[in-house]
mmCIF file of C-alpha atoms in Angstrom:
data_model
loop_
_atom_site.group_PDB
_atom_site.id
_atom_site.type_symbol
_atom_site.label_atom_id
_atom_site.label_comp_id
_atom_site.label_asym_id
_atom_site.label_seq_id
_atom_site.Cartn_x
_atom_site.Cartn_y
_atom_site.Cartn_z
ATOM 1 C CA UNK A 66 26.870 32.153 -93.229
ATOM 2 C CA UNK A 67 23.878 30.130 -93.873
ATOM 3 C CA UNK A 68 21.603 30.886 -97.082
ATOM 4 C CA UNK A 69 19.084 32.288 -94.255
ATOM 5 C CA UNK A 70 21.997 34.277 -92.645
ATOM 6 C CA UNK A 71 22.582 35.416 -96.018
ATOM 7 C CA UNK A 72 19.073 36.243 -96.480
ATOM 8 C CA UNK A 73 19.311 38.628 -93.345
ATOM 9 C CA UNK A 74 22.200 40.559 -94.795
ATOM 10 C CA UNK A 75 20.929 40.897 -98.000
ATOM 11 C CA UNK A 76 17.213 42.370 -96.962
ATOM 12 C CA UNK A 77 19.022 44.624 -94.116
ATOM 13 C CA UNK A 78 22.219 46.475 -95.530
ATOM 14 C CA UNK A 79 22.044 48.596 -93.204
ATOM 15 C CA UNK A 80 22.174 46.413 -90.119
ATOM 16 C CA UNK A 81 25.386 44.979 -91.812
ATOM 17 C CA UNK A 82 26.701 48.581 -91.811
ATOM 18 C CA UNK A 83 25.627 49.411 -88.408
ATOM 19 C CA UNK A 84 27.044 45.689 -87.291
ATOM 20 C CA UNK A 85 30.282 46.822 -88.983
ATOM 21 C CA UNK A 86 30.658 50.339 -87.893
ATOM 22 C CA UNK A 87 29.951 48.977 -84.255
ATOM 23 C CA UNK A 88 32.490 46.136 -84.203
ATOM 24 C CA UNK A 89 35.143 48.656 -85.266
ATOM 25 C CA UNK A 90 34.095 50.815 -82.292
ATOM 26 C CA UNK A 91 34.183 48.175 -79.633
ATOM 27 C CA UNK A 92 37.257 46.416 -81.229
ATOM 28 C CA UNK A 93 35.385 43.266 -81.813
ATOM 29 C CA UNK A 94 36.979 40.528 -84.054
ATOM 30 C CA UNK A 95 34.479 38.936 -86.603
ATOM 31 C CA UNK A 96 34.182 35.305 -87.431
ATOM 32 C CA UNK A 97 32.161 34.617 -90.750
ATOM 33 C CA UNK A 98 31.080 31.455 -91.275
ATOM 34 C CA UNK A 99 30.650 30.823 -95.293
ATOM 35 C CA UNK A 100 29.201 27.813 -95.651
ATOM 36 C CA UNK A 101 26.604 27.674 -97.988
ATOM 37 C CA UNK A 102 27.789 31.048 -100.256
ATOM 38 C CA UNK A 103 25.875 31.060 -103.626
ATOM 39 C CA UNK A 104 22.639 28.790 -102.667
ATOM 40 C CA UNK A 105 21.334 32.279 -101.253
ATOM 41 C CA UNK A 106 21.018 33.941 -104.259
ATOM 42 C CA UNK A 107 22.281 31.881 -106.290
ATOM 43 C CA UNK A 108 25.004 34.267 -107.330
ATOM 44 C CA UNK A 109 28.298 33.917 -105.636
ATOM 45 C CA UNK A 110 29.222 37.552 -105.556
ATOM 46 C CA UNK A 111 26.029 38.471 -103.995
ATOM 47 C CA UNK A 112 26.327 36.223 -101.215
ATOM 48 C CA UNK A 113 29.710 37.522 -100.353
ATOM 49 C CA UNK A 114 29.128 40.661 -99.688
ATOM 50 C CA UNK A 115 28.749 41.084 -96.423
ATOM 51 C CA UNK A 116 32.294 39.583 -96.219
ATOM 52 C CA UNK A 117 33.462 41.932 -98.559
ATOM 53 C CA UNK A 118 31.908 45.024 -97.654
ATOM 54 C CA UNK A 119 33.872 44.103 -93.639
ATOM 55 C CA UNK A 120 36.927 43.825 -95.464
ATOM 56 C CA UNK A 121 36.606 46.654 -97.697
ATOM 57 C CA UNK A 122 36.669 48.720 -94.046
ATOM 58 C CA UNK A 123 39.738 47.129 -92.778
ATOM 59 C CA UNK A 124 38.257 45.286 -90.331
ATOM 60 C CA UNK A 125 39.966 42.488 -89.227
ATOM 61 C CA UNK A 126 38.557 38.823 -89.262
ATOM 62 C CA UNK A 127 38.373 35.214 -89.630
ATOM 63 C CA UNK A 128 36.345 33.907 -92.665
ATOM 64 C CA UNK A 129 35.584 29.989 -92.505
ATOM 65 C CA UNK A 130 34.459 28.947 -96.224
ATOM 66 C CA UNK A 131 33.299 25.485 -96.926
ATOM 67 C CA UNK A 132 32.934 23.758 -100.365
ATOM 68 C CA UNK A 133 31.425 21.069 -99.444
ATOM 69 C CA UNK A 134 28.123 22.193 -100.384
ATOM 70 C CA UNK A 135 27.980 24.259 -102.999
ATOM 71 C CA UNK A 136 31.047 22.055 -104.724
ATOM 72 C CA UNK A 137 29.164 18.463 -103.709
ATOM 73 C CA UNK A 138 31.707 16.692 -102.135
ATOM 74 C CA UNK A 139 30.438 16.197 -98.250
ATOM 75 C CA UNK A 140 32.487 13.871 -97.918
ATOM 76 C CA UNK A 141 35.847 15.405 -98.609
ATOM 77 C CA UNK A 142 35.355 18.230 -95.979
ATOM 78 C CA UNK A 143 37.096 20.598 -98.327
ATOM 79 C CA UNK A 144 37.129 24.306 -96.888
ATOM 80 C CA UNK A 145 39.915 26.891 -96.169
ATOM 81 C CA UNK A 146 40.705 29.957 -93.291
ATOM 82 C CA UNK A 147 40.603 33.202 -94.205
ATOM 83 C CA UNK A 148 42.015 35.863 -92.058
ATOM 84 C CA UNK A 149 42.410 39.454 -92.424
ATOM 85 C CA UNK A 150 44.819 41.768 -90.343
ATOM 86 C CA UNK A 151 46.078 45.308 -91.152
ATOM 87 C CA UNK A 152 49.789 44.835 -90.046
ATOM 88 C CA UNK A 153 52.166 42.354 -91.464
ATOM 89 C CA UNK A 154 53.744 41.540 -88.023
ATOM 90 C CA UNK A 155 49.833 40.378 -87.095
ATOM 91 C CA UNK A 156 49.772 37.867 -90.445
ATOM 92 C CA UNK A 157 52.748 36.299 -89.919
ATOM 93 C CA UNK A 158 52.425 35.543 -85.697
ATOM 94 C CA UNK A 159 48.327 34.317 -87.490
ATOM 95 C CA UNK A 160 49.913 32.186 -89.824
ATOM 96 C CA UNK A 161 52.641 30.820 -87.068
ATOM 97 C CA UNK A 162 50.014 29.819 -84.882
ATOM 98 C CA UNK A 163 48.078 28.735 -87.646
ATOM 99 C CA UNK A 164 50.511 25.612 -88.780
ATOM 100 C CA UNK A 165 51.362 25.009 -85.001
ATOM 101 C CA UNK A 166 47.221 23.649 -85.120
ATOM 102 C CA UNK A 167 47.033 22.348 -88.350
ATOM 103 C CA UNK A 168 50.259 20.395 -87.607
ATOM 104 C CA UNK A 169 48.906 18.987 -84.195
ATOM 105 C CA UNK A 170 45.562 18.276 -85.549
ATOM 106 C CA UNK A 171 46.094 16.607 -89.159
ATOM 107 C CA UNK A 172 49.302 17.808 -90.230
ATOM 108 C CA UNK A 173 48.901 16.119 -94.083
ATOM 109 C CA UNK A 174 44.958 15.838 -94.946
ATOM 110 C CA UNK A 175 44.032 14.393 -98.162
ATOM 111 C CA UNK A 176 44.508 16.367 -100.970
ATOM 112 C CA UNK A 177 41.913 14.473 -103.261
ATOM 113 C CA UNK A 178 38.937 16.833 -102.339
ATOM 114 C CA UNK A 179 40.850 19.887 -102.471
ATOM 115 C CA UNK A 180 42.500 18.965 -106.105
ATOM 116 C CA UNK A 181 39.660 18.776 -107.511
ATOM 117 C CA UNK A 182 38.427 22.910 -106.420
ATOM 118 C CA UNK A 183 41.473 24.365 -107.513
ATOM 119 C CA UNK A 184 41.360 22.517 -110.350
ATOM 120 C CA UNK A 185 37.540 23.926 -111.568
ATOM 121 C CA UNK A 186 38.329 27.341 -109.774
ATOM 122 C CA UNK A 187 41.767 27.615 -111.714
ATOM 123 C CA UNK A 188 40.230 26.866 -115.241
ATOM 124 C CA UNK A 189 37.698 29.730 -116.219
ATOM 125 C CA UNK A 190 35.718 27.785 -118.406
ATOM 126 C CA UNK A 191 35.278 24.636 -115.285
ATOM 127 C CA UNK A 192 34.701 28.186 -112.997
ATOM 128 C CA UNK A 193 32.285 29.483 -115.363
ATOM 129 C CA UNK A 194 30.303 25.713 -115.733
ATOM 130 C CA UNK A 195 30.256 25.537 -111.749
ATOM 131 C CA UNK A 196 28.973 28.866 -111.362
ATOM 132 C CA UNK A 197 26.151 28.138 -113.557
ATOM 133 C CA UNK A 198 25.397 24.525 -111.621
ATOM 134 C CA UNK A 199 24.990 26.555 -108.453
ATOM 135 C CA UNK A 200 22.857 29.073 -110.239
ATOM 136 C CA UNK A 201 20.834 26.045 -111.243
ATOM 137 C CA UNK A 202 20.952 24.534 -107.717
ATOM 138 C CA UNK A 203 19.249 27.668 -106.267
ATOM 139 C CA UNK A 204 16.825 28.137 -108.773
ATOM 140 C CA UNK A 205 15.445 24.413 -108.433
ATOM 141 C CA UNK A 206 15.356 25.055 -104.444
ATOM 142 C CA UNK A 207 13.204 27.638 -105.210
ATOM 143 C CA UNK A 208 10.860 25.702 -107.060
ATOM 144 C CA UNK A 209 10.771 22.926 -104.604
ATOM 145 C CA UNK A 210 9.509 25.860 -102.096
ATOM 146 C CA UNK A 211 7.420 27.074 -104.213
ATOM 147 C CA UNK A 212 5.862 23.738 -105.226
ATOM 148 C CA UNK A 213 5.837 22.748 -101.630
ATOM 149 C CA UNK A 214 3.952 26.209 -100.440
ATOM 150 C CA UNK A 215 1.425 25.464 -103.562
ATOM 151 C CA UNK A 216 1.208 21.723 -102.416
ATOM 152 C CA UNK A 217 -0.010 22.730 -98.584
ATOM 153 C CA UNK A 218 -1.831 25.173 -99.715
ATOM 154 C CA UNK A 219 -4.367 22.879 -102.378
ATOM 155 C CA UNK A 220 -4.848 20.695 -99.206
ATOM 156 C CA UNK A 221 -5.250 23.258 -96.793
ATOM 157 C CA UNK A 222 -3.068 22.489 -93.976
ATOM 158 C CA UNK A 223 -3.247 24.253 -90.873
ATOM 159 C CA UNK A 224 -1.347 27.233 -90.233
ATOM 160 C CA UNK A 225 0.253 30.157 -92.414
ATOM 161 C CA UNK A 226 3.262 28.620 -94.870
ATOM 162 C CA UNK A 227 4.342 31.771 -96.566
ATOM 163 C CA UNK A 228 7.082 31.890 -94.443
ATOM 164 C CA UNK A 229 8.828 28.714 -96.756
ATOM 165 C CA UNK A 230 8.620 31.123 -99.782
ATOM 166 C CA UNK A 231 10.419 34.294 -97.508
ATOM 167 C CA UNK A 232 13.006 31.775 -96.247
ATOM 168 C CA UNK A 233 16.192 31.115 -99.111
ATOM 169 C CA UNK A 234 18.658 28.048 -99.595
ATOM 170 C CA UNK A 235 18.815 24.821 -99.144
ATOM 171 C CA UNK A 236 16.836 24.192 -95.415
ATOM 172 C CA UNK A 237 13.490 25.757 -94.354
ATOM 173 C CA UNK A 238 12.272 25.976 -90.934
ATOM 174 C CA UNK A 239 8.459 24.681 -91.235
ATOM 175 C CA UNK A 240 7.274 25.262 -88.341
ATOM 176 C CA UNK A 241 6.931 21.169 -86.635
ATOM 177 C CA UNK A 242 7.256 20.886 -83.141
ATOM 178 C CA UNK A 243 9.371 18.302 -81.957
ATOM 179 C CA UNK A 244 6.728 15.730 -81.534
ATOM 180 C CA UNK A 245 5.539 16.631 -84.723
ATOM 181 C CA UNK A 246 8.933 15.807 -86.513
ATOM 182 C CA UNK A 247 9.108 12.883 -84.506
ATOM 183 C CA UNK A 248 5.844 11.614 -85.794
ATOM 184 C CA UNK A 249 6.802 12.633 -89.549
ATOM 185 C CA UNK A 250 10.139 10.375 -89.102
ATOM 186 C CA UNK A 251 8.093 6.943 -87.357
ATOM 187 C CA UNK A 252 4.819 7.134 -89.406
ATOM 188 C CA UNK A 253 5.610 8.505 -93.227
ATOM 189 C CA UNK A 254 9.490 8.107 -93.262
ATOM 190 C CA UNK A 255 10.148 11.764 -94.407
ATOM 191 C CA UNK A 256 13.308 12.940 -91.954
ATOM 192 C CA UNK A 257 13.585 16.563 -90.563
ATOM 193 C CA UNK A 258 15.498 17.864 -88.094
ATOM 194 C CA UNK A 259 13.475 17.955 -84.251
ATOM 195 C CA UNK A 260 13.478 21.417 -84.873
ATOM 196 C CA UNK A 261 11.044 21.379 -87.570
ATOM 197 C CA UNK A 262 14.384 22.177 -90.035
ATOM 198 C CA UNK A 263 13.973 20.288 -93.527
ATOM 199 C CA UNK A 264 16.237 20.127 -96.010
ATOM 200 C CA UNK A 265 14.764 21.269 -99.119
ATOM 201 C CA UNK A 266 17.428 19.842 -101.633
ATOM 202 C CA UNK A 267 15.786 16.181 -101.257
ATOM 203 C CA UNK A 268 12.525 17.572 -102.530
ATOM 204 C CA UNK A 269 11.701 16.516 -106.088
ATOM 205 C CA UNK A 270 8.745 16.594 -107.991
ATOM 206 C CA UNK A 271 7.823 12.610 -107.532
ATOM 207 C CA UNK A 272 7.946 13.293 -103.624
ATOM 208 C CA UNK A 273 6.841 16.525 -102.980
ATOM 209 C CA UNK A 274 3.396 15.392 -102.610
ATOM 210 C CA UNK A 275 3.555 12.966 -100.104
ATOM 211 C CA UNK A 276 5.749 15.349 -98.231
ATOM 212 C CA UNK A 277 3.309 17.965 -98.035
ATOM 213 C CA UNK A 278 0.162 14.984 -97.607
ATOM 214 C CA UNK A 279 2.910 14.152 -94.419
ATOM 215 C CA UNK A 280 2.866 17.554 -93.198
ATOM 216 C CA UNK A 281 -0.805 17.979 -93.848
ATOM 217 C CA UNK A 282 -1.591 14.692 -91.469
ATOM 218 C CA UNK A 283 0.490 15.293 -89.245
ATOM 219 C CA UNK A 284 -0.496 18.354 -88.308
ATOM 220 C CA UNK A 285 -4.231 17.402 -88.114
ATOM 221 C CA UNK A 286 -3.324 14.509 -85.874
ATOM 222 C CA UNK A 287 -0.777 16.243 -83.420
ATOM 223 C CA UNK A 288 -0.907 19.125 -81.960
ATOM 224 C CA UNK A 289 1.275 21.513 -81.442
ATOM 225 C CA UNK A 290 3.286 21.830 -78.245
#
């Protein structure tokens, strides 16, 4: 789930019970996607619980978790399958078919990423000093919105920007058109998605300025589509 998937679940428990209750009735098989889990909230358990609460009703499902943000290493593509089934016959034909593609695809990957999460997540005191990195990780996001939203706001930029403070974790949606991204990228250098998707994580307080004096231009030079 991404931190603004997370978002979702958190502000609407009820859709997530309703989403359950309505999967078990049409026999639908769930695939979470647990990419970013703590820069939500910046609380681990929290951003779980959606997972959880699905597995705490016996549904069962496919959970794809990734490490590679919230542990840092991109380039090690560390991550692992989860699945969940309610009859041990169903787990072991899973897991069968399960090596038959691992085998075919990369058989022996390197281990060097993955050594180094079970070694912090098997050590409670490495656990603990993680957990409170990716606290720290989601707090300073928060000020980098917060900073940015204050930023466009002193300049008065076109437009409505509350919608970066609503919005959690590490990307925001702000809004560019294409053209407008485009623009950003050519004439001040600053690199978001054609979507108008930023990633909030290169914000720092020695840049956050010209980002938002980027945004502010570009918007009063092109207009929107």
């Amino acid at each position: 789930m991404t931190p603004e998937f997370c978002a979702f679940f958190h502000r609407s428990k009820q859709c997530v019970h309703s989403l359950a209750a309505n999967g078990m009735d049409n026999k639908l098989f769930p695939l979470f996607d647990l990419a970013y889990q703590g820069f939500a909230s910046g609380d681990l358990d929290n951003d779980a619980w959606a997972v959880r609460y699905f597995a705490m009703m016996g549904i069962e499902m496919f959970v794809a978790q990734s490490f590679s943000k919230n542990f840092g290493l991109y380039n090690e593509r560390v991550g692992n399958l989860v699945f969940i089934t309610n009859d041990p016959v169903a787990t072991s034909n899973v897991k069968s078919q399960l090596k038959i593609i691992v085998r075919r695809s990369w058989s022996n990957p390197p281990q060097h990423g993955a050594r180094i999460v079970a070694t912090i997540l098997g050590d409670p005191e490495l656990c603990e000093q993680w957990k409170a990195n990716v606290r720290m990780m989601a707090e300073r996001v928060k000020l980098m919105r917060q900073m940015l939203y204050e930023q466009l706001c002193v300049l008065n930029t076109p437009g409505s920007w509350e919608h970066i403070l609503q919005q959690i974790g590490m990307f925001s949606f702000t809004g560019l058109s294409k053209s407008q991204a485009e623009h950003m990228r050519a004439r001040y250098h600053v690199y978001l998605m054609s979507d108008g998707r930023i990633n909030m994580c290169g914000l720092t307080t020695t840049n956050i300025e010209y980002v938002a004096k980027a945004i502010h231009a570009t918007l009063r030079s092109i207009p929107a589509e």
